[in-house]
mmCIF file of C-alpha atoms and ligand atoms in Angstrom:
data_model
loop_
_atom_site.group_PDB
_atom_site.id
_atom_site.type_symbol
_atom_site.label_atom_id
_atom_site.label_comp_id
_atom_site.label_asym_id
_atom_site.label_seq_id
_atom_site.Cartn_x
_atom_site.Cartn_y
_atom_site.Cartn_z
ATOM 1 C CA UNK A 283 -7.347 -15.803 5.757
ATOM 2 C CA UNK A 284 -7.379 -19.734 5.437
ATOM 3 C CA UNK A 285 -7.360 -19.845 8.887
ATOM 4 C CA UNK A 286 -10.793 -17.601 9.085
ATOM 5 C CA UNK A 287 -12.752 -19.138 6.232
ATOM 6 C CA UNK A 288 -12.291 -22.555 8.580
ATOM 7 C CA UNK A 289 -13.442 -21.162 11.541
ATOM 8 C CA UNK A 290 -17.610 -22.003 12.702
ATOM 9 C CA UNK A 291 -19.292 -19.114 13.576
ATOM 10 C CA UNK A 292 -19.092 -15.446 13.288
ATOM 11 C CA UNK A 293 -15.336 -13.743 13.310
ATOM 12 C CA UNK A 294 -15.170 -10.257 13.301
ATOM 13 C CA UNK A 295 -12.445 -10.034 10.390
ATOM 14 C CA UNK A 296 -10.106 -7.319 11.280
ATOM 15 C CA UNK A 297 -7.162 -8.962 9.398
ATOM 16 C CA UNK A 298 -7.818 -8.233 5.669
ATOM 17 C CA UNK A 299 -6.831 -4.249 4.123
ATOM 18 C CA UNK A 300 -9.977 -4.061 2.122
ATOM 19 C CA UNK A 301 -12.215 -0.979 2.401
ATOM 20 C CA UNK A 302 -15.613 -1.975 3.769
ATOM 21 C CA UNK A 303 -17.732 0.544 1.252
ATOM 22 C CA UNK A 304 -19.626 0.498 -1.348
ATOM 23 C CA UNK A 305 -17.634 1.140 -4.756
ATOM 24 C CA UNK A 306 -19.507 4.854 -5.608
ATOM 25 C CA UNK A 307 -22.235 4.442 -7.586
ATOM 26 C CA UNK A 308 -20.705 7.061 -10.646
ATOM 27 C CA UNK A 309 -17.483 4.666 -11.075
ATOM 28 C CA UNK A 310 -19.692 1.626 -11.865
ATOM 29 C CA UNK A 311 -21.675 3.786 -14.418
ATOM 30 C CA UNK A 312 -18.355 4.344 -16.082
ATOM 31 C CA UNK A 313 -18.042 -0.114 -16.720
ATOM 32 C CA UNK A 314 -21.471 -0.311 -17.642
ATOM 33 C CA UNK A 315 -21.233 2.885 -20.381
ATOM 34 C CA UNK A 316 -18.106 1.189 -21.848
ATOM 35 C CA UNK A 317 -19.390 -1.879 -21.729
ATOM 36 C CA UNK A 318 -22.805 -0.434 -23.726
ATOM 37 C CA UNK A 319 -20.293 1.095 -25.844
ATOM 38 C CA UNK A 320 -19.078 -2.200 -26.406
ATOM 39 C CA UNK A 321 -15.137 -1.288 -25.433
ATOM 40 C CA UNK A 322 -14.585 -5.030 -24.975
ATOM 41 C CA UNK A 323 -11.285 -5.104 -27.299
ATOM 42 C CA UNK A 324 -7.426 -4.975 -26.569
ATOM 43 C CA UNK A 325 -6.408 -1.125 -25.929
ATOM 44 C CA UNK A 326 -3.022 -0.222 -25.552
ATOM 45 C CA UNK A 327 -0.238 -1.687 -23.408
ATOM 46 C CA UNK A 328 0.098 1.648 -21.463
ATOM 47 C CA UNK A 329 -3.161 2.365 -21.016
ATOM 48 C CA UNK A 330 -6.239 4.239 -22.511
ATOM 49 C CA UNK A 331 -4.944 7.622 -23.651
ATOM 50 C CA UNK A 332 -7.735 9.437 -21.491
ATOM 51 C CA UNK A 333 -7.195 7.464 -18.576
ATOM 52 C CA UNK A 334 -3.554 8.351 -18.881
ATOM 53 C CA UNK A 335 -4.221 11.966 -19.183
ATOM 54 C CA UNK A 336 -6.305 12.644 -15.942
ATOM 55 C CA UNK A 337 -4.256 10.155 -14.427
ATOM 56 C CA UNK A 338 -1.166 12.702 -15.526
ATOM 57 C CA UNK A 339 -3.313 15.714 -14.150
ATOM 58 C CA UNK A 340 -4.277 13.691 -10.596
ATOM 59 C CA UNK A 341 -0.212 13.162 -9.980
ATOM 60 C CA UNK A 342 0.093 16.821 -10.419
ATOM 61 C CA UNK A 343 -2.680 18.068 -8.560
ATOM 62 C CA UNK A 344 -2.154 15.603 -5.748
ATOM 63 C CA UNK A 345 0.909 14.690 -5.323
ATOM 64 C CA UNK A 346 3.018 17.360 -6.835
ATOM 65 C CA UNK A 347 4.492 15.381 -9.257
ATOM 66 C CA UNK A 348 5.186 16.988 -12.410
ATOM 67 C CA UNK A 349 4.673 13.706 -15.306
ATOM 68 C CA UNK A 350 3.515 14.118 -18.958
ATOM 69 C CA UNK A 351 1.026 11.405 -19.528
ATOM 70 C CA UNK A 352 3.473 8.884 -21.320
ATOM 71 C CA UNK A 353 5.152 8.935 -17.955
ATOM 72 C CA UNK A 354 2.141 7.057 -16.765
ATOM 73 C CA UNK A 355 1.192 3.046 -17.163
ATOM 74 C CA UNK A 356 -2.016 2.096 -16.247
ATOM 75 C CA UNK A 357 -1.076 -1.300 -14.364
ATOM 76 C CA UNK A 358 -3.471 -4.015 -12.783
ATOM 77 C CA UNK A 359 -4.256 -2.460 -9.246
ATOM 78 C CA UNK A 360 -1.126 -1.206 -7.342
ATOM 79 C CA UNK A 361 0.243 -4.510 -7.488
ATOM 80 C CA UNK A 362 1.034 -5.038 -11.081
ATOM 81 C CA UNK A 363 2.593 -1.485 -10.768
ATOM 82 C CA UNK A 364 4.861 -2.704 -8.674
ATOM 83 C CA UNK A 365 5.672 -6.002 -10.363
ATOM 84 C CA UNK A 366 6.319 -3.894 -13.772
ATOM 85 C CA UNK A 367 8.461 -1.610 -12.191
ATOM 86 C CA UNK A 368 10.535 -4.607 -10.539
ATOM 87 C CA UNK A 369 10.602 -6.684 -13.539
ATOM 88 C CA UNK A 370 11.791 -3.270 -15.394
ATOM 89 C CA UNK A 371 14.927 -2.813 -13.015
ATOM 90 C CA UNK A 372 15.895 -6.301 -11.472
ATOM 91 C CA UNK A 373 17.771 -9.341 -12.924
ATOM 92 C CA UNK A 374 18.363 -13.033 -11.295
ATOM 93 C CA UNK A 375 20.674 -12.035 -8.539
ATOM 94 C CA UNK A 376 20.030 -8.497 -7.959
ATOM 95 C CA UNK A 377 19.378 -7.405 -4.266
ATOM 96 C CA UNK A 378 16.297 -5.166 -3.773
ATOM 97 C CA UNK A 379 15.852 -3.381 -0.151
ATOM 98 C CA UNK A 380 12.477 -3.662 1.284
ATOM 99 C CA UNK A 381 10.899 -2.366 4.263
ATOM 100 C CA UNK A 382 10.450 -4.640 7.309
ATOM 101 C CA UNK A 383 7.929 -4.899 8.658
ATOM 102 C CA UNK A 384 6.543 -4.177 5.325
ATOM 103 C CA UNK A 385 3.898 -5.416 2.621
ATOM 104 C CA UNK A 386 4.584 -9.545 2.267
ATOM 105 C CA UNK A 387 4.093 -9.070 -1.778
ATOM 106 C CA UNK A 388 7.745 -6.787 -2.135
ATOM 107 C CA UNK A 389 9.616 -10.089 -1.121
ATOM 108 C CA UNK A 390 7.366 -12.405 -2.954
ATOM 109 C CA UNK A 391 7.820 -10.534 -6.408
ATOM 110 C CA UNK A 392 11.758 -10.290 -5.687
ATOM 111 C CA UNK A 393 11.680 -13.873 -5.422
ATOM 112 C CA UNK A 394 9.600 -14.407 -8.481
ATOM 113 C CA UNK A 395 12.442 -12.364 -10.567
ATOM 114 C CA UNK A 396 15.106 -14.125 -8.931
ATOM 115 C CA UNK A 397 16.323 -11.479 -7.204
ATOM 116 C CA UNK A 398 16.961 -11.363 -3.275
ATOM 117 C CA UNK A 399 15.108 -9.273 -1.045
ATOM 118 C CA UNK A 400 17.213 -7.824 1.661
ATOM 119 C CA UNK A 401 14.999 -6.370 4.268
ATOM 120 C CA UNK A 402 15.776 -2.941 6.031
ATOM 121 C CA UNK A 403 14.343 -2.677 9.290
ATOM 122 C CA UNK A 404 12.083 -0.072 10.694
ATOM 123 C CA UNK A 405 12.298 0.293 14.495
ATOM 124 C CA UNK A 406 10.811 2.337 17.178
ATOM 125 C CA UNK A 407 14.351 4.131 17.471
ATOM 126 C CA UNK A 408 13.941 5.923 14.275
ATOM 127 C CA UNK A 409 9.981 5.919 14.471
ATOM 128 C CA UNK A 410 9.490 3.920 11.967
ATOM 129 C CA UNK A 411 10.962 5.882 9.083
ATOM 130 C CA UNK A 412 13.741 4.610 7.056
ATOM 131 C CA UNK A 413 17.349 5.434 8.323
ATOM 132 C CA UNK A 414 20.024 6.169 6.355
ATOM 133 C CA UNK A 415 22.451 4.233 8.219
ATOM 134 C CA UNK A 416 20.883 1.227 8.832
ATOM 135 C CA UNK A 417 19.766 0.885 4.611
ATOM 136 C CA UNK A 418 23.855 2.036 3.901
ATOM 137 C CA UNK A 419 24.927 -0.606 5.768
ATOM 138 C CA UNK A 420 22.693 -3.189 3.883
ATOM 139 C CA UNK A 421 23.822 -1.610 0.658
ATOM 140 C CA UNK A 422 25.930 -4.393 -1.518
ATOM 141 C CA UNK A 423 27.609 -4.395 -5.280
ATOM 142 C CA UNK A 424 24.309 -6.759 -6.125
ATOM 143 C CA UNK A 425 22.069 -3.976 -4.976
ATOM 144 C CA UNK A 426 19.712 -1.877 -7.922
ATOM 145 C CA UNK A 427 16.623 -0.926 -5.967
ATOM 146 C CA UNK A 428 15.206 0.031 -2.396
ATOM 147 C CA UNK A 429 11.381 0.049 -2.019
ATOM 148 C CA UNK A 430 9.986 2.497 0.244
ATOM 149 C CA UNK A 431 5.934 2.669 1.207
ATOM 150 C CA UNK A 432 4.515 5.626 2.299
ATOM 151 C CA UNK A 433 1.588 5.659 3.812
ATOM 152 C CA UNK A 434 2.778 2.525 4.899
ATOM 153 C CA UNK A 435 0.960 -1.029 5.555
ATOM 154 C CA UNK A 436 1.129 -2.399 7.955
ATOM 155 C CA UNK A 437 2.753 0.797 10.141
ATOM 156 C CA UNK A 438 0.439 3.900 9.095
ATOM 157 C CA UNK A 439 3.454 5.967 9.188
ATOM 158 C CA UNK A 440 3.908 8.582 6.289
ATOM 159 C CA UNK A 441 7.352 8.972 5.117
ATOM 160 C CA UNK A 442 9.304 12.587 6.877
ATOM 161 C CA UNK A 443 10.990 14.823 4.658
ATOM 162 C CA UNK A 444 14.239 13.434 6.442
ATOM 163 C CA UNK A 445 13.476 9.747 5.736
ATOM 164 C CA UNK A 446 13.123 10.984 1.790
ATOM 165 C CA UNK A 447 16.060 12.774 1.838
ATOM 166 C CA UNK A 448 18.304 9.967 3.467
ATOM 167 C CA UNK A 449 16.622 7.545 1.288
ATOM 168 C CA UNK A 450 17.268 9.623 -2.106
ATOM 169 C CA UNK A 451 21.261 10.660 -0.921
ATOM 170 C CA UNK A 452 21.799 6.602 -0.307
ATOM 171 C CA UNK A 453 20.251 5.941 -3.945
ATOM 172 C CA UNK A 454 22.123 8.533 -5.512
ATOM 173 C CA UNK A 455 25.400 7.825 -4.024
ATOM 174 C CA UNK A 456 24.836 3.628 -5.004
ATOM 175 C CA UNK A 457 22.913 4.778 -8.070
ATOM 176 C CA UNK A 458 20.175 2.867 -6.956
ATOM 177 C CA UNK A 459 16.727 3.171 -8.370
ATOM 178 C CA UNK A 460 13.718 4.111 -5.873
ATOM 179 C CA UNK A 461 10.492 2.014 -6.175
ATOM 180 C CA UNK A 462 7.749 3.854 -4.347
ATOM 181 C CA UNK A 463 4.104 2.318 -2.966
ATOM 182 C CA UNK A 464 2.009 4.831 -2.357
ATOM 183 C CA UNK A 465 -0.899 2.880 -2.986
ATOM 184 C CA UNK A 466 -3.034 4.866 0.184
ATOM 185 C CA UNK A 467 -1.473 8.378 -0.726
ATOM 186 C CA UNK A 468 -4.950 10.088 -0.282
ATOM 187 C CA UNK A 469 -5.919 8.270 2.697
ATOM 188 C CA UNK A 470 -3.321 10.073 5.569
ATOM 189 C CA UNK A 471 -5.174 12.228 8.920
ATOM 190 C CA UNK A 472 -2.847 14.851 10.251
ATOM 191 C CA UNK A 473 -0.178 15.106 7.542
ATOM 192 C CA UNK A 474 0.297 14.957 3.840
ATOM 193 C CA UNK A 475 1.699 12.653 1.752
ATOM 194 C CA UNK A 476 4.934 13.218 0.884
ATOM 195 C CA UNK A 477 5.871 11.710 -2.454
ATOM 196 C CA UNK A 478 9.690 11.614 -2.729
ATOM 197 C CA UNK A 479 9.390 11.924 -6.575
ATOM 198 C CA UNK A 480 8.675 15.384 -5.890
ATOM 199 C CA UNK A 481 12.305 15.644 -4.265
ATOM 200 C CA UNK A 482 15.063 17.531 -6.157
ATOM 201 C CA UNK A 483 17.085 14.940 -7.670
ATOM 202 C CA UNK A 484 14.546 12.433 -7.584
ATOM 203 C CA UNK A 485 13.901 12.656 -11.204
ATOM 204 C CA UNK A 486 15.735 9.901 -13.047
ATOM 205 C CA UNK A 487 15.582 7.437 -10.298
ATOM 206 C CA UNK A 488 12.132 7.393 -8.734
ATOM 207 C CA UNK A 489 9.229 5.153 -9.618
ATOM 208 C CA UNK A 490 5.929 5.810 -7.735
ATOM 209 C CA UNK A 491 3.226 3.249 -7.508
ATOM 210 C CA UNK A 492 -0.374 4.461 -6.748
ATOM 211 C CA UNK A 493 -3.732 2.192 -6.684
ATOM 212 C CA UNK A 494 -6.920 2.986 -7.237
ATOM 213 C CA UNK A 495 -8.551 0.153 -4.856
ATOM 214 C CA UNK A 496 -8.137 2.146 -1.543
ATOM 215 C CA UNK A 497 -8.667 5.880 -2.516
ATOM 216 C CA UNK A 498 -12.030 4.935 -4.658
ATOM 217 C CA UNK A 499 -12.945 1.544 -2.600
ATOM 218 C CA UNK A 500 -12.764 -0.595 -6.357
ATOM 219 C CA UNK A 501 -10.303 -3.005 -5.035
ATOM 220 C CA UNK A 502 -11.848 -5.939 -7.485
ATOM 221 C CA UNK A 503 -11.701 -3.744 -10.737
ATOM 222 C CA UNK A 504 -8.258 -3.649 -10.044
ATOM 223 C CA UNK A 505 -6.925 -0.405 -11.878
ATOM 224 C CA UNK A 506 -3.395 1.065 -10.760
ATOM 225 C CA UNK A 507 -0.549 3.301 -12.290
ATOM 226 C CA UNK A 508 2.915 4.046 -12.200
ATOM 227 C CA UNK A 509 4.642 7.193 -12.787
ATOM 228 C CA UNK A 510 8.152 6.817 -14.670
ATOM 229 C CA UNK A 511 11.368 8.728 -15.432
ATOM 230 C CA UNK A 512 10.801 9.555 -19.186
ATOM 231 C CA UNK A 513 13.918 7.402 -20.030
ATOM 232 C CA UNK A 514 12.005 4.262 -19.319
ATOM 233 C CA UNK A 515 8.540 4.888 -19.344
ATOM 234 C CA UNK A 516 8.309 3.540 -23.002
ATOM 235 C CA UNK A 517 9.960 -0.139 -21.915
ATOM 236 C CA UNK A 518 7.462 -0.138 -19.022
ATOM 237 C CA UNK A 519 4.375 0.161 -21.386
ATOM 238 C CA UNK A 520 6.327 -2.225 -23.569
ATOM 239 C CA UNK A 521 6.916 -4.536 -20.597
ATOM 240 C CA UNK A 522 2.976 -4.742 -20.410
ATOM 241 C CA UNK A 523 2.342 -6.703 -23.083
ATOM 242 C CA UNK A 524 4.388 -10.419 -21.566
ATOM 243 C CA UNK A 525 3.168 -9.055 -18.452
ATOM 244 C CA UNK A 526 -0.760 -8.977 -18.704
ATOM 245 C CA UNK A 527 -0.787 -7.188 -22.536
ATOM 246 C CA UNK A 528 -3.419 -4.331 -20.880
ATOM 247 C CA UNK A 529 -5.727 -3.702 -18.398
ATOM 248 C CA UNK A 530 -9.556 -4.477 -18.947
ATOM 249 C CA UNK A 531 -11.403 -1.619 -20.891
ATOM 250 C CA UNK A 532 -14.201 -1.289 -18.948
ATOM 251 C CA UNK A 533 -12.470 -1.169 -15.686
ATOM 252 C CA UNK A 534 -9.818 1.545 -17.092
ATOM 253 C CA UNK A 535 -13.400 3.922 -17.885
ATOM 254 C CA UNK A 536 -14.627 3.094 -14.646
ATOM 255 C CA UNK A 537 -11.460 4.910 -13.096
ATOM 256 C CA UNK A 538 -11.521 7.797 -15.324
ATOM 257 C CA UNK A 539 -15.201 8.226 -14.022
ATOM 258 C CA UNK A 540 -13.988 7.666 -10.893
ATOM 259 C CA UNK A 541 -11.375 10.522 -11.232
ATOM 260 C CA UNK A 542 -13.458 12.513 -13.126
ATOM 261 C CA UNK A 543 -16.746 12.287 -11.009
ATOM 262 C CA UNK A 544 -17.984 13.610 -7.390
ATOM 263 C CA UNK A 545 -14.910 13.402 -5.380
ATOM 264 C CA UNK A 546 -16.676 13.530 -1.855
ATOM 265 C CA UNK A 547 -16.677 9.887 -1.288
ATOM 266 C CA UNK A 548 -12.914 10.044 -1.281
ATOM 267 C CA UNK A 549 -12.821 12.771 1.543
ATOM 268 C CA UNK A 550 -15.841 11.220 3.752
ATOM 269 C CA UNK A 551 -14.206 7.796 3.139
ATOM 270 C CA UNK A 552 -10.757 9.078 4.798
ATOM 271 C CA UNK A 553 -13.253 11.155 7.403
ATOM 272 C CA UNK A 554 -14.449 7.773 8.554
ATOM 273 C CA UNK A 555 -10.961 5.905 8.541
ATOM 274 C CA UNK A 556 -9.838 8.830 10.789
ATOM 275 C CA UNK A 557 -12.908 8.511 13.311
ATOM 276 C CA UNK A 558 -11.955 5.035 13.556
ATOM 277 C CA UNK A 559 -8.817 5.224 14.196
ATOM 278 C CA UNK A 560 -9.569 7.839 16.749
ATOM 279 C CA UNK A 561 -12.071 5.919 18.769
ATOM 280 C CA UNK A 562 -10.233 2.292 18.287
ATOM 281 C CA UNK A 563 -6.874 4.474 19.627
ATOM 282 C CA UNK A 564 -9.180 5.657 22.410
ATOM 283 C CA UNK A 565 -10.365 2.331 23.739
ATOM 284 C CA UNK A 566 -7.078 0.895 23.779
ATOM 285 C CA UNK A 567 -5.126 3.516 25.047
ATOM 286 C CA UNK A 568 -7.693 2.918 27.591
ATOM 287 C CA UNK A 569 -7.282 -1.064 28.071
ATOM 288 C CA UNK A 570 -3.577 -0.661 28.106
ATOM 289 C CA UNK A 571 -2.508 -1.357 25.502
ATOM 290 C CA UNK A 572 0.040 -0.160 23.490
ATOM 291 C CA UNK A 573 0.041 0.970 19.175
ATOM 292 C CA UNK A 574 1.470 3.044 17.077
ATOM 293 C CA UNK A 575 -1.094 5.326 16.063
ATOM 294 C CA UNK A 576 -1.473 5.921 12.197
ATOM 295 C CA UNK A 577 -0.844 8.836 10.127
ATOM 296 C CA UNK A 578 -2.218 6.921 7.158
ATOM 297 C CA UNK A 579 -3.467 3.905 5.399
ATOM 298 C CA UNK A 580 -5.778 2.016 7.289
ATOM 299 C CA UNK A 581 -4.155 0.007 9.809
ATOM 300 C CA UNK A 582 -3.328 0.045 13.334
ATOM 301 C CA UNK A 583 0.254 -1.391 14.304
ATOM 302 C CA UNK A 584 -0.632 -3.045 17.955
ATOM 303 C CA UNK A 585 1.963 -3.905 20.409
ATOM 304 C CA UNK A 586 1.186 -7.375 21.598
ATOM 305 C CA UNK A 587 4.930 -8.225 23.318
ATOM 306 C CA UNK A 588 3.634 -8.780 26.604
ATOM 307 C CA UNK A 589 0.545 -11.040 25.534
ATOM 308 C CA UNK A 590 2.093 -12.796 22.425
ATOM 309 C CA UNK A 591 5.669 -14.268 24.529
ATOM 310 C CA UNK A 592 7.989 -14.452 21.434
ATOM 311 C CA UNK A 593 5.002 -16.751 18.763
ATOM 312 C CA UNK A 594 2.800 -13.470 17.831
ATOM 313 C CA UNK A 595 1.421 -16.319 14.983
ATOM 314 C CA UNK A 596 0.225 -18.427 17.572
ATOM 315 C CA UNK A 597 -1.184 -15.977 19.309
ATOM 316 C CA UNK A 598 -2.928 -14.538 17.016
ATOM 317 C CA UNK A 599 -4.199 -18.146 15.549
ATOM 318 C CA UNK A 600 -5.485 -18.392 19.576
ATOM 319 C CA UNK A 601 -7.363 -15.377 19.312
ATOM 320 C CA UNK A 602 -8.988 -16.158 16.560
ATOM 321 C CA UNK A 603 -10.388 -19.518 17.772
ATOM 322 C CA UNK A 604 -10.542 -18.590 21.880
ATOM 323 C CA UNK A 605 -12.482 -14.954 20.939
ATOM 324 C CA UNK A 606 -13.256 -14.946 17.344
ATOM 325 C CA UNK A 607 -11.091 -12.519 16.395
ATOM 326 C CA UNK A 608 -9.164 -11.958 13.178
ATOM 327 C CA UNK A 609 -5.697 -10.233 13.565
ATOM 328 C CA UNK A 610 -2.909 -10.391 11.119
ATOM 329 C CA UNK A 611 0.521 -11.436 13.160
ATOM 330 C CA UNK A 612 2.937 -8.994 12.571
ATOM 331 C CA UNK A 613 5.197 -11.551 11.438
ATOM 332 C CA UNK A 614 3.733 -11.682 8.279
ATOM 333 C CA UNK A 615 5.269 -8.347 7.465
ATOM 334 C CA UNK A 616 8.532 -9.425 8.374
ATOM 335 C CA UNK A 617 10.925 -10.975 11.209
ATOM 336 C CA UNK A 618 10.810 -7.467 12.987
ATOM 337 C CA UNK A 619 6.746 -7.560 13.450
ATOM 338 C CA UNK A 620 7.685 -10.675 15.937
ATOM 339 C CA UNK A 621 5.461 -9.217 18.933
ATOM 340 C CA UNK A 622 2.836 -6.845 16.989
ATOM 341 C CA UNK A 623 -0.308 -7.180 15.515
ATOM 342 C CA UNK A 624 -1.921 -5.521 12.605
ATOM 343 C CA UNK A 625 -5.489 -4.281 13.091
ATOM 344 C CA UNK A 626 -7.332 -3.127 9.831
ATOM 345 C CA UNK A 627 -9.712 -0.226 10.457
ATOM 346 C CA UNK A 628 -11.393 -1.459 6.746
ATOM 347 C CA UNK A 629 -14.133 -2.847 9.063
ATOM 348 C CA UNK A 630 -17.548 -1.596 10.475
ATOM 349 C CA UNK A 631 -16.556 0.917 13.566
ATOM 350 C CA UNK A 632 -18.699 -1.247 16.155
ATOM 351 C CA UNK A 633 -17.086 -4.468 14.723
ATOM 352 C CA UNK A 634 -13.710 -2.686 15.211
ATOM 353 C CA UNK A 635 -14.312 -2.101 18.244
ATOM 354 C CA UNK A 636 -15.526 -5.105 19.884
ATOM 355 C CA UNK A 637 -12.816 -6.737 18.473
ATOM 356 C CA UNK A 638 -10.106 -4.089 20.148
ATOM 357 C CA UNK A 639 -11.820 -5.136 23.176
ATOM 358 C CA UNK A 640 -11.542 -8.794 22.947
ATOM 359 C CA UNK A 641 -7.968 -7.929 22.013
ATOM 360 C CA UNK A 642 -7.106 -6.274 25.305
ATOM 361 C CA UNK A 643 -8.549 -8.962 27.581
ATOM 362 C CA UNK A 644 -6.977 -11.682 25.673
ATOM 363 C CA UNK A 645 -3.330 -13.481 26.612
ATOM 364 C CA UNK A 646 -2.489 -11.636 29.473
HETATM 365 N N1 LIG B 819 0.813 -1.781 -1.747
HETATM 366 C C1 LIG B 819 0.406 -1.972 -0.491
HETATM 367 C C2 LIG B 819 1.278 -1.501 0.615
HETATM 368 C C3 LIG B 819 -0.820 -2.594 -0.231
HETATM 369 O O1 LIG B 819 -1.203 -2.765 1.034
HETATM 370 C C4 LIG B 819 -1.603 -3.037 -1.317
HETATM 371 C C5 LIG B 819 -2.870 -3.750 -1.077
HETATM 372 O O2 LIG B 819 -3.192 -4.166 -0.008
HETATM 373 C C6 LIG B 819 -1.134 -2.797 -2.603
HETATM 374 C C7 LIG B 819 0.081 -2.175 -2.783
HETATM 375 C C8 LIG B 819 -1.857 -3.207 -3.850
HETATM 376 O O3 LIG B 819 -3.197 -3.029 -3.921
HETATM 377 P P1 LIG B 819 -3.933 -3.103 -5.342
HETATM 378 O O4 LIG B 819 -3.224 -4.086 -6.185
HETATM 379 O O5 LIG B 819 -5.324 -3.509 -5.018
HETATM 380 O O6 LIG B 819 -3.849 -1.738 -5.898
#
């Protein structure tokens, strides 16, 4: 990002995850009300109770999770979620298994706890999806958690029934608890989400971690949640108040209007991610060159081996400044993205597209 804000000219950005719409018009109406309203004060650690509710009624409807709504914490964005949940299960020491390549924040909040992020890898062998045998053999005495991220970022792959089930029997049999990101879970193409809280067994070890920036485009209101096994839901609301006490009124109304209002924006949102990703699959299927093409989130994984020699940073720094192109190296998702790039589909389509053809041309 520093690299891009230093760079004359125009860059067609295709390195950042941010939806390129317009937050809907209803979900800002739901701010400025509260705001009218006045609901500037402190409101509960755990959230507004309404917010909690439909929140509790979205995770059943959606995701076939079955939570009452003091399962639910209303965190800041997706992020926070996570952090809480973390801070909830991990002391100095502790060994938490994270997904590599995977989001750069799950090692950066281990460290932050003082625990020690021990990354699983997730190879084109097993397509991507977490393998029993590979997280087993990672598996110490100083383990308590594995994170798992489905849709993921940066792959697009959405978690099989078999990866769930693998990951659940290696949690139960290392009592481990499960910490999972489904921060895109309404933005997949072909196939559902799966959300491995829904899993039999899953039910006293599973916390799931959803965001309201990507589904609803409010990135900057930042309003997330996280749905908890009863037992500890209560010390994750209380957890809230060192953490950040609670999340802003007026942006906790402006996601219940966003979950109560006209959910069309949601579907023609995901309509448009998909049409990228078709066309941007297209063209470089085309070119040569070779991706792993997304189930979900917004991201295209892009295999840059033959271009990149073994420095996909420098490559990708050379891009930038040789064709004005943003990419993020797949190295900052982990050792195992040495060789890939990720491509964002958050951008305009023709922007996208140019810059998939710069791409192709570039480092051969
Ligand atoms: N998890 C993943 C995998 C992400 O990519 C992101 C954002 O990019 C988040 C969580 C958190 O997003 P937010 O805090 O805006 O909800």
């Amino acid at each position: 990002m520093d690299a891009v804000w230093a760079t004359p000219g125009d860059v067609i950005g295709l390195h950042v995850g941010e939806p390129s719409f317009p937050t809907d018009d209803h979900v800002l109406e739901g701010a400025r009300r509260a705001l009218d309203r006045r609901q500037t004060r402190y409101v509960p650690n755990a959230g507004i109770p309404e917010l909690r509710r439909a929140l509790a009624a979205k995770v059943g409807r959606v995701n076939g999770i079955t939570a009452d709504d003091d399962q639910i914490i209303v965190t800041v964005g997706g992020t926070e979620a996570l952090f809480n949940s973390l801070a909830l299960v991990v002391k100095p020491g502790d060994e938490v298994l994270i997904p590599d390549p995977g989001w750069p924040n799950f090692a950066m909040m281990v460290i932050l706890l003082q625990g020690i992020p021990i990354r699983y890898q997730l190879t084109q062998d097993t397509n991507f999806q977490p393998d029993h045998l590979a997280l087993e053999a990672l598996v110490s005495d100083h383990s308590v958690a594995i994170i798992v991220n489905s849709p993921s970022n940066p792959l697009g792959t959405v978690m099989t029934q078999k990866a769930a089930a693998d990951v659940l029997e290696v949690a139960h049999r290392h009592d481990l608890w499960i910490i999972s990101d489904e921060c895109y879970d309404e933005i997949t193409f072909d196939i559902p989400q799966l959300s491995i809280a829904t899993a039999i067994g899953s039910e006293d070890r599973v916390i799931t971690c959803f965001s309201m920036s990507k589904t609803y485009a409010m990135t900057g209101l930042r309003v997330g949640y996280s749905v908890l096994p009863a037992a500890v839901a209560d010390q994750a609301a209380k957890l809230q108040e060192p953490l950040i006490a609670c999340v802003s009124a007026p942006a906790q109304w402006a996601a219940l209007a966003a979950l109560e209002g006209d959910q069309h924006g949601v579907v023609e949102r995901r309509d448009i991610y998909r049409s990228r990703r078709d066309r941007a699959a297209a063209l470089l299927g085309n070119l040569g060159v070779r991706f792993l093409r997304p189930d979900g989130a917004f991201y295209l994984w892009v295999d840059v081996t033959d271009r990149a020699s073994d420095d996909v940073d420098a490559w990708a720094l050379n891009l930038l400044h040789d064709r004005a192109v943003a990419v993020a190296p797949g190295t900052t998702f982990g050792p195992s993205g040495q060789g890939w790039c990720r491509v964002s589909l958050a951008t305009d389509t023709d922007l996208l597209l140019e810059g998939c053809r710069r791409l192709a041309s570039y480092g051969h």
